[in-house]
Each structure stands twice: as C-alpha cells, then as structure tokens.
PDB file of C-alpha atoms in Angstrom:
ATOM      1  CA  UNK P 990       9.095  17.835 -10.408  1.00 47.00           C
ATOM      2  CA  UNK P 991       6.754  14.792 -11.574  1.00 51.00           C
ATOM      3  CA  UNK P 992       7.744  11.474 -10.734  1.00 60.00           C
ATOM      4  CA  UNK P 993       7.401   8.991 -13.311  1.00 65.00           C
ATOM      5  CA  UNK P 994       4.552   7.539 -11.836  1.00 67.00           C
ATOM      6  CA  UNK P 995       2.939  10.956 -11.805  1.00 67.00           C
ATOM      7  CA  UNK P 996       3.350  11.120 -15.055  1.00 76.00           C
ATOM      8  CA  UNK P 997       1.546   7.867 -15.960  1.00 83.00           C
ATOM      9  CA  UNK P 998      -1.329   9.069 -13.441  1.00 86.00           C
ATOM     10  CA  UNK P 999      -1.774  12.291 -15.481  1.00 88.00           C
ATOM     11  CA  UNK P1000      -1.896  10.345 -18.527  1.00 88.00           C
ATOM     12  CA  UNK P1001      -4.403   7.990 -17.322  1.00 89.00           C
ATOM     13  CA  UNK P1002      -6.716  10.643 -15.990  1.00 89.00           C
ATOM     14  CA  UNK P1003      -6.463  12.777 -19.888  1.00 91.00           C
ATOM     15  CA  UNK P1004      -7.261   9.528 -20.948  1.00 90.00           C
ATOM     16  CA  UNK P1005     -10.155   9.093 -18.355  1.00 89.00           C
ATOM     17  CA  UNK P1006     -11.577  12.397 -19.413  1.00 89.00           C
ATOM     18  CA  UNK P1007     -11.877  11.893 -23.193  1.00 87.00           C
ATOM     19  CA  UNK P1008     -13.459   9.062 -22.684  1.00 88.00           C
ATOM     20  CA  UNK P1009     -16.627  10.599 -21.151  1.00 88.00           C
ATOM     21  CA  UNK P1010     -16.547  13.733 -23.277  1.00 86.00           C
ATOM     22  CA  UNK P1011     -18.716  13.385 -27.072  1.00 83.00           C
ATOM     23  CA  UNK P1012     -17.685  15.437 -30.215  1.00 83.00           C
ATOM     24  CA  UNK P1013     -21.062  16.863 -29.990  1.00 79.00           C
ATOM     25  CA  UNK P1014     -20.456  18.503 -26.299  1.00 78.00           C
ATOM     26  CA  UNK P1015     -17.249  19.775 -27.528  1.00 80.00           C
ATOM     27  CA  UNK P1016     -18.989  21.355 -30.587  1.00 77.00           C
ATOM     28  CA  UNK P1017     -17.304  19.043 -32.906  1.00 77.00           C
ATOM     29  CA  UNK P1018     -18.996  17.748 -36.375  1.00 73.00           C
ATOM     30  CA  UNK P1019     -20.153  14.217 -35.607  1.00 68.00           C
ATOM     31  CA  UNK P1020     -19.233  11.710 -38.728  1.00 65.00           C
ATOM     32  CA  UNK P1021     -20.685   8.442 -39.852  1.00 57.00           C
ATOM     33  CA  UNK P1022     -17.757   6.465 -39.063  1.00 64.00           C
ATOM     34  CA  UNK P1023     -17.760   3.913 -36.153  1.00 66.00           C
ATOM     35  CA  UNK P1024     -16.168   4.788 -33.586  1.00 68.00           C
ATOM     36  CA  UNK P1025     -13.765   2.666 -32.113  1.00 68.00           C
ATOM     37  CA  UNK P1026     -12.931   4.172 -28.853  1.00 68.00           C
ATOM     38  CA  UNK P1027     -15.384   5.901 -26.437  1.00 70.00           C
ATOM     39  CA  UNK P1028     -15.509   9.443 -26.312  1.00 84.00           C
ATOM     40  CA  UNK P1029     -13.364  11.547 -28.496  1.00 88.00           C
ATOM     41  CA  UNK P1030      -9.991  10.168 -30.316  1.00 88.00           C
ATOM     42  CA  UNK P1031      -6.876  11.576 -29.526  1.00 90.00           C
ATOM     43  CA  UNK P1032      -6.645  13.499 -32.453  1.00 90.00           C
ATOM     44  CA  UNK P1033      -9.729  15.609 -31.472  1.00 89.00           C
ATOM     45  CA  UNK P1034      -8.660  15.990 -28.284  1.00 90.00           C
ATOM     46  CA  UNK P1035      -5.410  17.877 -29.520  1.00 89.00           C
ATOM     47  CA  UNK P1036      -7.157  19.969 -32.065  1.00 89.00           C
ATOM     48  CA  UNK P1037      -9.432  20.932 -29.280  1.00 88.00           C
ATOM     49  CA  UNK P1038      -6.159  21.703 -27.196  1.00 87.00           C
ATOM     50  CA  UNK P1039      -4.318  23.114 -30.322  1.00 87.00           C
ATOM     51  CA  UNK P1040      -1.559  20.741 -29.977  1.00 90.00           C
ATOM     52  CA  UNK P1041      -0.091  18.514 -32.272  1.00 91.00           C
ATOM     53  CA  UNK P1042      -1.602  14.744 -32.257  1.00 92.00           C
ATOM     54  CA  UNK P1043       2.337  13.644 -31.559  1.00 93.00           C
ATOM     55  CA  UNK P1044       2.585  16.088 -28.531  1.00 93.00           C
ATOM     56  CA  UNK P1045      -0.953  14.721 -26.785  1.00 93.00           C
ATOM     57  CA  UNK P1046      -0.090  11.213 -27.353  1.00 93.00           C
ATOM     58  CA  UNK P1047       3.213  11.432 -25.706  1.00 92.00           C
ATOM     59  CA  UNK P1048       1.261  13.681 -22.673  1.00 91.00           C
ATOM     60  CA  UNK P1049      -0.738  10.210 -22.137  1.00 90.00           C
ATOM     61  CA  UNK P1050       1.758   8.159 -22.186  1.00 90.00           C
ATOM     62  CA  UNK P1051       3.721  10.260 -19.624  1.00 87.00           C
ATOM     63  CA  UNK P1052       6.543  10.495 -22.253  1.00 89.00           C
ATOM     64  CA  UNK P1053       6.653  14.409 -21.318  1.00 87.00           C
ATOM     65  CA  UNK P1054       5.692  17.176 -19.024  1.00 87.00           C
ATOM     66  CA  UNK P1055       2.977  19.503 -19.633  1.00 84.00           C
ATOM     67  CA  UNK P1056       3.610  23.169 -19.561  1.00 85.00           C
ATOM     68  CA  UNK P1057       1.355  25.751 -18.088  1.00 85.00           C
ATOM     69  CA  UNK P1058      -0.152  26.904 -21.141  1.00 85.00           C
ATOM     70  CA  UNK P1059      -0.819  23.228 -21.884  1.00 87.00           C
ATOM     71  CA  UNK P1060      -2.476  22.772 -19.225  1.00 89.00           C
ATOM     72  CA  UNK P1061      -5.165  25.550 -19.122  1.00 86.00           C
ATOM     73  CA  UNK P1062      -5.714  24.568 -22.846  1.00 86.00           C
ATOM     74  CA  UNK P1063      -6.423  20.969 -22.088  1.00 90.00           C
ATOM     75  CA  UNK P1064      -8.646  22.346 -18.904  1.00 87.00           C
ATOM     76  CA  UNK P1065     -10.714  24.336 -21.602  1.00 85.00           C
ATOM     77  CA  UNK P1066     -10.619  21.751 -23.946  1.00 87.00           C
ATOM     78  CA  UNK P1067     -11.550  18.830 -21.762  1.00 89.00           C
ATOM     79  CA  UNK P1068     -14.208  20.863 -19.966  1.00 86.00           C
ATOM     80  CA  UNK P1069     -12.535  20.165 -16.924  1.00 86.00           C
ATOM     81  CA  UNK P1070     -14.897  21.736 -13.951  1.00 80.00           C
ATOM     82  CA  UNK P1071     -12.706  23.299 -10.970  1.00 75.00           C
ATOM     83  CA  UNK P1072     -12.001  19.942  -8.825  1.00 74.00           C
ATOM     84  CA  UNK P1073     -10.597  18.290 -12.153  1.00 83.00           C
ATOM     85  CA  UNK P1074      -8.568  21.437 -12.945  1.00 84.00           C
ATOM     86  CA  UNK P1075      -7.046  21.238  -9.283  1.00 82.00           C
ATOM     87  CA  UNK P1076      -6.179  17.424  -9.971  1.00 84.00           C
ATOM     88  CA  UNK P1077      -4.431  17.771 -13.468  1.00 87.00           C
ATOM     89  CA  UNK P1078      -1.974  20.575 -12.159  1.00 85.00           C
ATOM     90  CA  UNK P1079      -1.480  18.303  -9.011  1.00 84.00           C
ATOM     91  CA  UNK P1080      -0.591  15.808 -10.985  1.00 85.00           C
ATOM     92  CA  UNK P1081       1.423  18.132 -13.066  1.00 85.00           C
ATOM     93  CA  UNK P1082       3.296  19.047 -10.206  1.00 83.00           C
ATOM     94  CA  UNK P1083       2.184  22.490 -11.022  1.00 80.00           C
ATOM     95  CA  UNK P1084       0.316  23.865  -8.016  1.00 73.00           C
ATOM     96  CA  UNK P1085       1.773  26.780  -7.641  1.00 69.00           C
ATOM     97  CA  UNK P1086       0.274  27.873 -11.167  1.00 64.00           C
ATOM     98  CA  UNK P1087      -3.141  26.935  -9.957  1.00 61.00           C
ATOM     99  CA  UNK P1088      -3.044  27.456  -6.157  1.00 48.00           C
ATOM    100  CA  UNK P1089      -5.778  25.119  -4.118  1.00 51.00           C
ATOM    101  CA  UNK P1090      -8.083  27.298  -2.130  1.00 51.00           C
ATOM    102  CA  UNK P1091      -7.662  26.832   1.366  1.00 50.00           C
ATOM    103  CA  UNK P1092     -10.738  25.637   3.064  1.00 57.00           C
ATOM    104  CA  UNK P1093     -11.366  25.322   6.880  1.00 62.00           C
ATOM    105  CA  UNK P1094     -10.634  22.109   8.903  1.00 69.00           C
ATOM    106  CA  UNK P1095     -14.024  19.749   9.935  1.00 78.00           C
ATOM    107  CA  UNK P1096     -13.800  20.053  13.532  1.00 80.00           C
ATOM    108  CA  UNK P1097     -15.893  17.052  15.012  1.00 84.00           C
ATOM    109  CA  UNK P1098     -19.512  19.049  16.691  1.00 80.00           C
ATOM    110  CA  UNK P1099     -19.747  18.382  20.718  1.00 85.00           C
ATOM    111  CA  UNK P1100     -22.702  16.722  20.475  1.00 83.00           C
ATOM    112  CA  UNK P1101     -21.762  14.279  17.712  1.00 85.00           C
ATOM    113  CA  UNK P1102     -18.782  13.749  20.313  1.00 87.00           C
ATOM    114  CA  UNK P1103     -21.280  12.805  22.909  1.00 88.00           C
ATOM    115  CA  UNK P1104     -23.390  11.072  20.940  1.00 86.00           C
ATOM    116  CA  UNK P1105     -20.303   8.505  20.140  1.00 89.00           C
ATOM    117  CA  UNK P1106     -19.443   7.998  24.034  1.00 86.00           C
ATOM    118  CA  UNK P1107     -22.953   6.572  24.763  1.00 89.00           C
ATOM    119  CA  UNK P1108     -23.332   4.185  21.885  1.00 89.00           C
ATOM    120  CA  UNK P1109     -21.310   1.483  23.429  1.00 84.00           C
ATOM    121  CA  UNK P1110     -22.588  -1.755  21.640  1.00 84.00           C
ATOM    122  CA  UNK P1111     -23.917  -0.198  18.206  1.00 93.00           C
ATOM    123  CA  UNK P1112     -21.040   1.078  15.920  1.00 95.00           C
ATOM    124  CA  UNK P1113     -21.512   4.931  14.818  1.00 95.00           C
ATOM    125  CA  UNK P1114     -19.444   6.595  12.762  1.00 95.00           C
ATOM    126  CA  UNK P1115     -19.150  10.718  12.196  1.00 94.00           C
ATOM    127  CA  UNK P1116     -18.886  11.437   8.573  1.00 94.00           C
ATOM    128  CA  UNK P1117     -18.561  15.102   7.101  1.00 91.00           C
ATOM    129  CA  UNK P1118     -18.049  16.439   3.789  1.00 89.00           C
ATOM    130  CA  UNK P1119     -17.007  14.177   1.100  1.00 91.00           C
ATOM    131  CA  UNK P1120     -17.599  11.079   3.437  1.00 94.00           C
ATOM    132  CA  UNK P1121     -14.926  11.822   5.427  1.00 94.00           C
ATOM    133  CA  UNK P1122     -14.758   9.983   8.526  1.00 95.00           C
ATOM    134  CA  UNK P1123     -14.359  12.327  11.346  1.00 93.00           C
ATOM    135  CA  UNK P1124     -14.731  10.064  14.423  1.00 94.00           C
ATOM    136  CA  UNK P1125     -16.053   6.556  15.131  1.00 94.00           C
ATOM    137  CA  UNK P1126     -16.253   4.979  18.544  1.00 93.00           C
ATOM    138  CA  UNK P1127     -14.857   0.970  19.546  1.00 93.00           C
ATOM    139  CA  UNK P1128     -17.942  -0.844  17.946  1.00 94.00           C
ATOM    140  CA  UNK P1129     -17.092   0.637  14.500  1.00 95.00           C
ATOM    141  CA  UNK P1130     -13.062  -0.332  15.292  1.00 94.00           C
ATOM    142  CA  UNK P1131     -14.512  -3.598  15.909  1.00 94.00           C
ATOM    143  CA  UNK P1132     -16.678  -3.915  13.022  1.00 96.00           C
ATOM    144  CA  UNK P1133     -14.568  -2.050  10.267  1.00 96.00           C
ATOM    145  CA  UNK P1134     -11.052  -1.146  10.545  1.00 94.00           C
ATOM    146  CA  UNK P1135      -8.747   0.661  13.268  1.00 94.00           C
ATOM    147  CA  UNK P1136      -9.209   3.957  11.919  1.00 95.00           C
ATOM    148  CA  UNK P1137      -6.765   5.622  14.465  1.00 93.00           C
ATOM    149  CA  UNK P1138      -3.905   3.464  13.057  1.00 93.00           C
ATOM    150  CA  UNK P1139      -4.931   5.196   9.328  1.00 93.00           C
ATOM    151  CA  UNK P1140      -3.894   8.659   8.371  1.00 90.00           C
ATOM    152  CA  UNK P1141      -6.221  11.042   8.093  1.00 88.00           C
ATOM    153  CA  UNK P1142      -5.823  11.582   4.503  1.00 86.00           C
ATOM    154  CA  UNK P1143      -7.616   7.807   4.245  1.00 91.00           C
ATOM    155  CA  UNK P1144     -10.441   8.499   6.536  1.00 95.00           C
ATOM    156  CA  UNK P1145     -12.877   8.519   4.089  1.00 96.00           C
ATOM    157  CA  UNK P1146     -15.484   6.106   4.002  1.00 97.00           C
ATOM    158  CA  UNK P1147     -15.480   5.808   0.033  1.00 96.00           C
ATOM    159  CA  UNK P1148     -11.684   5.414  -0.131  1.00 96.00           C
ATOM    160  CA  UNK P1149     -12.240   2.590   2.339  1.00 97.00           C
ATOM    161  CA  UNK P1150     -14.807   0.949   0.053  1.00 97.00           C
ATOM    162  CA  UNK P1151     -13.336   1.091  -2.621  1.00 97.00           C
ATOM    163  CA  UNK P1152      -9.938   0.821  -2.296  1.00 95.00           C
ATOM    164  CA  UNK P1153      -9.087  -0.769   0.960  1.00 96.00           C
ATOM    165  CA  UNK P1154      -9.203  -5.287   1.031  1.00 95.00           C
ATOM    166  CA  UNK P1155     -10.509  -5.709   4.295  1.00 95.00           C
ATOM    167  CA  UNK P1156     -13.379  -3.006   4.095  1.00 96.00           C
ATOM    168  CA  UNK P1157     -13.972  -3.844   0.668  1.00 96.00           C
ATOM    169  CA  UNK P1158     -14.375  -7.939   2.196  1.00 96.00           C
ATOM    170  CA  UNK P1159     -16.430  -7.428   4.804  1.00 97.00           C
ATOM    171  CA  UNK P1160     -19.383  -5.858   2.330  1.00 97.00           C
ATOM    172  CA  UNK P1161     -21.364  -9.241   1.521  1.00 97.00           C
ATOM    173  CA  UNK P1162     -23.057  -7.302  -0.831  1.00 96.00           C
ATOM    174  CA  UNK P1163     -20.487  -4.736  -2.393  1.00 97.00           C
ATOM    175  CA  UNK P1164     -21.237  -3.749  -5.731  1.00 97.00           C
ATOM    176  CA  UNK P1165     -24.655  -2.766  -4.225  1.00 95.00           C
ATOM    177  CA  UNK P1166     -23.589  -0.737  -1.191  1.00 95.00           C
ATOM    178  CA  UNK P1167     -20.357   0.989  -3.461  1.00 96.00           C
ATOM    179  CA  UNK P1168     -22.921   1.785  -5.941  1.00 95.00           C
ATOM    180  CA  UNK P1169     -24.995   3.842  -3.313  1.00 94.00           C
ATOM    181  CA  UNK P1170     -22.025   5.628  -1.937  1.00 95.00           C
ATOM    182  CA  UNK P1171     -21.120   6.771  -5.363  1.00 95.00           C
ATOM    183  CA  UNK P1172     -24.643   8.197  -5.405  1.00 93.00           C
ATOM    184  CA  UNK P1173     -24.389  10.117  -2.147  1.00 92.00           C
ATOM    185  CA  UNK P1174     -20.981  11.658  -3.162  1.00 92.00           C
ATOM    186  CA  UNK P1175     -23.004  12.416  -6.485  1.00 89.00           C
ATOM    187  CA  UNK P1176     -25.271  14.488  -4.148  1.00 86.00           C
ATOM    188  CA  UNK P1177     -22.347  16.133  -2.267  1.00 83.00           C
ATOM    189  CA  UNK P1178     -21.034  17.456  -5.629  1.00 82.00           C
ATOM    190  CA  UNK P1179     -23.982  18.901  -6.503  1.00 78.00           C
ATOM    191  CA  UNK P1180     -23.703  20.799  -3.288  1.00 76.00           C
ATOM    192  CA  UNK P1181     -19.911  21.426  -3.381  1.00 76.00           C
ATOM    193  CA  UNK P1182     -19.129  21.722  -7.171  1.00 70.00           C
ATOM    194  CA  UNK P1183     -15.661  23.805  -6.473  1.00 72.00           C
ATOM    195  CA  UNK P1184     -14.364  21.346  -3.711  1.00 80.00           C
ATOM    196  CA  UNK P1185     -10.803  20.541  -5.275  1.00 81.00           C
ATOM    197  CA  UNK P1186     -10.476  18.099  -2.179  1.00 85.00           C
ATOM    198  CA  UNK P1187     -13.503  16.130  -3.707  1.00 87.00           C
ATOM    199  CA  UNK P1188     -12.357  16.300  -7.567  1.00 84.00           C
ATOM    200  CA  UNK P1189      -9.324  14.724  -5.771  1.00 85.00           C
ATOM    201  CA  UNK P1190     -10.940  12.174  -4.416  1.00 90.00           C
ATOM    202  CA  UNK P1191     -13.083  11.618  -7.442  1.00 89.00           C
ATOM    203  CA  UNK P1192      -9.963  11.581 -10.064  1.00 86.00           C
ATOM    204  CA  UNK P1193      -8.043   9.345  -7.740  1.00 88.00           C
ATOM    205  CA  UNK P1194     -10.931   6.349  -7.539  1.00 91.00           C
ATOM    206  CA  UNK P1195     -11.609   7.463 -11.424  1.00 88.00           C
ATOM    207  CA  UNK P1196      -8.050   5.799 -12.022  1.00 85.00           C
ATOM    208  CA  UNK P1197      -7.820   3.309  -9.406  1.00 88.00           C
ATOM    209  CA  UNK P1198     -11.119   1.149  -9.992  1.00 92.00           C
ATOM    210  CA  UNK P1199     -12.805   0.754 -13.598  1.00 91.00           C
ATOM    211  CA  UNK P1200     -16.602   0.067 -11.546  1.00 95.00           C
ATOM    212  CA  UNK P1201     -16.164   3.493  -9.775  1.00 94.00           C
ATOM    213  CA  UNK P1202     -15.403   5.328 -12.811  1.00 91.00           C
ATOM    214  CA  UNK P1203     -18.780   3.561 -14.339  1.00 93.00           C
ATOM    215  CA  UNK P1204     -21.053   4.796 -11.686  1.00 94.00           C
ATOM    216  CA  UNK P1205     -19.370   7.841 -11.450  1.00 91.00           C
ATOM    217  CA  UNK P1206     -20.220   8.447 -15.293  1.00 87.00           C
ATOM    218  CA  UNK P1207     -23.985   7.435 -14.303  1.00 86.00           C
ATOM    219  CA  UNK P1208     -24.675  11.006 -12.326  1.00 85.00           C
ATOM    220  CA  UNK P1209     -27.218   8.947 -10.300  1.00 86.00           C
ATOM    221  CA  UNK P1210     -27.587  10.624  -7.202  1.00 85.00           C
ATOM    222  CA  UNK P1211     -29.104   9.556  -3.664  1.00 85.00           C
ATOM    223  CA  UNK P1212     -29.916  11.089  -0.400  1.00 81.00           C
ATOM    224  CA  UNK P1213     -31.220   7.896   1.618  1.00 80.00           C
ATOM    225  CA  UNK P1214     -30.580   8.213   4.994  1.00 86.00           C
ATOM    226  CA  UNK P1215     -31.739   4.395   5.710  1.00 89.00           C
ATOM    227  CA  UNK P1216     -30.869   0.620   4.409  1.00 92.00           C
ATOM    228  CA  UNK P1217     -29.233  -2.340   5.150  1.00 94.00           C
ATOM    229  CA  UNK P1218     -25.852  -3.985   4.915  1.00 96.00           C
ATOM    230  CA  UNK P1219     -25.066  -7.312   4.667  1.00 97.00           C
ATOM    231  CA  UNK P1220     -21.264  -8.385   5.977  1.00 97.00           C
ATOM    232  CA  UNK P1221     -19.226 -11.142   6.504  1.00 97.00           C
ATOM    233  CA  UNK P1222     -16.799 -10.057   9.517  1.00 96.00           C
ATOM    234  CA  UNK P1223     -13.858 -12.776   9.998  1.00 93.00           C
ATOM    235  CA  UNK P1224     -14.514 -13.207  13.574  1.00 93.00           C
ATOM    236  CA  UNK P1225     -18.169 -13.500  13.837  1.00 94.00           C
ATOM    237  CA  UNK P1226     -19.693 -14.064  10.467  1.00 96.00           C
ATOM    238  CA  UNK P1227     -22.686 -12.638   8.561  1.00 97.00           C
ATOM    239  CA  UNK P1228     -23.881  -9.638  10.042  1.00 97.00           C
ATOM    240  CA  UNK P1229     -27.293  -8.533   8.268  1.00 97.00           C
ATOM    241  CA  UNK P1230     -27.870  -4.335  10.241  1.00 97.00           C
ATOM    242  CA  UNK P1231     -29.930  -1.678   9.256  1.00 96.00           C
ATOM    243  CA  UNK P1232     -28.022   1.326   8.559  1.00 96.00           C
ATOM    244  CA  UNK P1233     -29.364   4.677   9.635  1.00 95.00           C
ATOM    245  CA  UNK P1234     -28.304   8.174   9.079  1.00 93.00           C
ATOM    246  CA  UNK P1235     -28.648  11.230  11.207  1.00 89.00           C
ATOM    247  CA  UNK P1236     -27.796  14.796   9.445  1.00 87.00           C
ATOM    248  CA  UNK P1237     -26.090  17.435  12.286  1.00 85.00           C
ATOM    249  CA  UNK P1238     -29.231  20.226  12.323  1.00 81.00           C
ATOM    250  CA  UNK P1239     -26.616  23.036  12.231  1.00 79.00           C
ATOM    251  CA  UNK P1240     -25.737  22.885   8.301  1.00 75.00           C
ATOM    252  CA  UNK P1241     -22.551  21.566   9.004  1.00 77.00           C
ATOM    253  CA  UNK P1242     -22.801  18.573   6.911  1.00 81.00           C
ATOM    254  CA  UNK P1243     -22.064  16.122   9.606  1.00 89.00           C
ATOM    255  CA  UNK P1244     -23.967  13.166  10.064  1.00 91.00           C
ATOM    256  CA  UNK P1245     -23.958  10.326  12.436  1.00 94.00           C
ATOM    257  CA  UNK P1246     -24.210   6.743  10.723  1.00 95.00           C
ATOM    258  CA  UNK P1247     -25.622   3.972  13.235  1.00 96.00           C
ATOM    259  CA  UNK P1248     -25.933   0.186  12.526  1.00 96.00           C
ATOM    260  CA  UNK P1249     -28.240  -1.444  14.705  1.00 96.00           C
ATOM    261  CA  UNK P1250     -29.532  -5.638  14.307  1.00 96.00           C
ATOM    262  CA  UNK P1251     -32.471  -6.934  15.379  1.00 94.00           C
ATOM    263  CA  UNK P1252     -32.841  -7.780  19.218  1.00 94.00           C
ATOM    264  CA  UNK P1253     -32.567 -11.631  19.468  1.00 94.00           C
ATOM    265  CA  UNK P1254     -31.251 -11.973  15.888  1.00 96.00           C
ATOM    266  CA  UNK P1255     -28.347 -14.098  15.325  1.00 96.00           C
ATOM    267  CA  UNK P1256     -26.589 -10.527  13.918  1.00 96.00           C
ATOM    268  CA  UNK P1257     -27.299  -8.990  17.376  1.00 96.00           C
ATOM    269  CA  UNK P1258     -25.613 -11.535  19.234  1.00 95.00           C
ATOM    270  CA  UNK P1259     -22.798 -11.590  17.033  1.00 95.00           C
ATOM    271  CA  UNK P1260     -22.646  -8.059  17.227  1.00 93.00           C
ATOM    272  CA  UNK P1261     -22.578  -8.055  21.116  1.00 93.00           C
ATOM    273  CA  UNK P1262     -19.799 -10.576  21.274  1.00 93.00           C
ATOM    274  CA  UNK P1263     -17.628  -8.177  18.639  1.00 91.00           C
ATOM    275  CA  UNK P1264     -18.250  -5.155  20.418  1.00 87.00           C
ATOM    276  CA  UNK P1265     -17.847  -6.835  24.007  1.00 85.00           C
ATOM    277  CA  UNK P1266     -13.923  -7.287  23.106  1.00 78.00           C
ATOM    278  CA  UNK P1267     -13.521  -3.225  22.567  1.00 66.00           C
ATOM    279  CA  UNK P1268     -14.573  -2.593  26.132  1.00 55.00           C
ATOM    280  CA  UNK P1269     -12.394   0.174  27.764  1.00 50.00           C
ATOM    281  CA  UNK P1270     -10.621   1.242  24.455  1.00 49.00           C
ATOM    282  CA  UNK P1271     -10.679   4.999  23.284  1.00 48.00           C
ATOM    283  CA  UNK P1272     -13.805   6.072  21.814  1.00 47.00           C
ATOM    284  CA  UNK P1273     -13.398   8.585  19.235  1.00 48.00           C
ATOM    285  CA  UNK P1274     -10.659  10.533  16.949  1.00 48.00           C
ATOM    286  CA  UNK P1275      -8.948  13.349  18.099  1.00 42.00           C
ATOM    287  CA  UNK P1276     -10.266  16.468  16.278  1.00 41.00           C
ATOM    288  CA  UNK P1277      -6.391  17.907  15.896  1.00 37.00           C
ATOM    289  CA  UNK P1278      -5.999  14.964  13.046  1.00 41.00           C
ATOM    290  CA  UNK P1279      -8.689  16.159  11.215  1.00 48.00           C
ATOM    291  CA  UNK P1280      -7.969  17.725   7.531  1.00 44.00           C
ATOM    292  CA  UNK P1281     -10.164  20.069   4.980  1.00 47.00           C
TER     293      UNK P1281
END
C-alpha cells in the first residue's frame, strides 16, 4: 500500500513530468492560445492517457491510487524513459508489476583502497556510478561529513549537495559547483540510460529542490575532471582547493576525487590543522555497506 505521503510524491512527480513535455513532442495540435502553465495542461495529459480529466486531477493530488493499466498508460503517455517508469510504480507501490532489474553491488577496486590509506592530509573520496560515494578516507570526514555515520542509501555525493545543510553550507560557491554535478550525472545518463537506481535519484531531487529540476531540464552535460571549490568549513574558514579527478583505467566507473591547496597558502594551512585532528581514525568504508 501507498502512504499518503506517497501519494502526494507521485502526484508531484506527474506533475513534474508534464511540465517538461510540449504538445508538439506528444504529437498534439499546438493552438494560438497562451498558455498558462508550462508544458501540457492536465487535460492533455489525460487524453494522452485516455483517462478522464476528473480521474488525472485527483491522481495529482494523491486523492487516489493508480491502477496498473494506469500506470503503463501514463508511462506511454508521459514518455517516461525506463528510470522514470521504475520511479512512478515505486511510488505506486506497485513494484511487483514492474520488477527493478537487479544490478551488481560497486565493490570498492584494491587499488582505489590503497590509494585512500596514503593520502593522509589531502581528502579523497571514491565515487562510482551515479556519484555514489564508495569510500573516503579521515581528511574528507574532516572536511565534509562523517560518511560512516550515513546509510549507504545517502552516500551519494549529489544527494549530499543538494539535499543535505551542512554539505550544502560548506560550498561558498554552490549554485556553481551543484550546477556542474548536475552536468556530470547528465553524462552518466547518457552512459547508463536504463539505470532505475539513477531515475531514482533523479525523480527524488526532481521533487525535492526546484534549482535541480532546472538544470536537470537544461541536458547540459560535462566531463571535467579538474576545478576549484571554494568553502567555508566552521572550524577553519575559507578553504579555496583545486579539485582533481582520476577515472579507475579498468572501465569500472570509479574515480578518485582529490582536493589539494596551494603549499604555503592560507587554505593549506587550514587544511593541515583540519586534517591533523583525524589522525589515527579509520580510513575508508567497508565494501559490505556498499549498494547497486
């Protein structure tokens, strides 16, 4: 069964999706009329669906569940690609109509391992597919968040971003650098178009924040592997450190992300004093925690 709030989700994200759909993609006549709402009315969406206007309305308002046939219509209708599909039966609490493929677990590579245990005063983090966080050693603790203390399911540097206060804080310069991760997932979709994980991801941030839905709906895509951030930690202050990405040469889709500050830069002795308190603590994630 769907919880209420369920309900509302699913509602938001039919809501979500006609907005970024045109009468023209969906081989509808366009009219002369202004258009008040972006995307196609309600009404077009449910003759698309072949539902009465009174039955679609109530879907978005979570006023009723959707049936199985209702769903695949509104999948055809909507154009929803295979990671949207997988998030409206989810939210339908109909999975077992539209089973999730089953995908092996990222298991963190050896040598990304040992990489982490010899960066001691530079935070690294392991990301894999989606920008999932895999493993991080003390200086990114320091510098970020305690990812141990997180469940897996949020290890993912774009959830972080975007929806967590203290990640989201320390990014001087957020629009910017949330704007450029949008653009890398872009590039991962490309790559993984029938990843339900990522259309979960995607439909999740789609209803939670209104600027990731805009950049989302840009399709601007990036593979930069180099920058830099600009922070504001609450124990040592701005941190200005070039970030610099290192993709795993085995096609796994792992890559190591270091941050680095200029030697004798106020940034590198702040970032010496934060990473000289994380002395002796663990150094990376336990592969047995990690999901997809």
């Amino acid at each position: 069964m769907t919880s209420d709030s369920d309900s509302r989700a699913l509602g938001a994200f039919l809501k979500a999706r006609r907005a970024q759909l045109t009468p023209r993609e969906c081989g509808l006549p366009e009219t002369d009329s202004v258009r008040k709402v972006a995307g196609l009315r309600r009404e077009e969406a449910a003759r698309l669906a072949g539902i009465s206007v009174d039955y679609y309305t109530r879907l978005e308002q979570g006023r009723v569940r959707a049936s199985v046939p209702v769903l695949s219509t509104l999948a055809r209708a909507l154009r929803l690609d295979e990671e949207q599909q997988t998030y409206l039966y989810e939210l339908a609490g109909r999975t077992d109509a539209h089973p999730r493929r089953r995908r092996p677990a990222q298991r963190l590579r050896p040598a990304m391992r040992r990489l982490l245990d010899q960066l001691t005063e530079t935070p690294a983090l392991v990301l894999g597919k989606r920008l999932d966080i895999l493993a991080w050693n003390p200086a990114a603790t320091a510098l970020y968040t305690d990812f141990a203390a997180l469940p897996a399911s949020r290890r993912n540097y774009m959830r972080l971003l975007f929806t967590d206060p203290v990640v989201r804080a320390l990014h001087r310069a957020w629009a910017h650098d949330a704007r450029e991760a949008v653009a890398a997932l872009r590039m991962e979709a490309a790559a993984e178009p029938d990843d339900p994980d990522l259309a979960k991801l995607v439909g999740e941030l789609s209803l939670q924040d209104p600027d990731f839905r805009t950049w989302w709906a840009e399709h601007r895509v990036s593979s930069a592997s180099y920058g830099t951030k600009h922070y504001r930690h609450h124990l040592v202050g701005d941190l200005t450190l070039d970030c610099d990405t290192w993709s795993s040469p085995d096609g796994s889709g792992q890559r190591l992300m270091i941050l680095t500050a200029e030697p004798g830069s106020p940034s590198h002795d702040a970032l010496r004093i934060l990473t000289s308190w994380t002395t002796g603590h663990p150094t990376t994630a336990g592969t047995e925690d990690l999901t997809r």
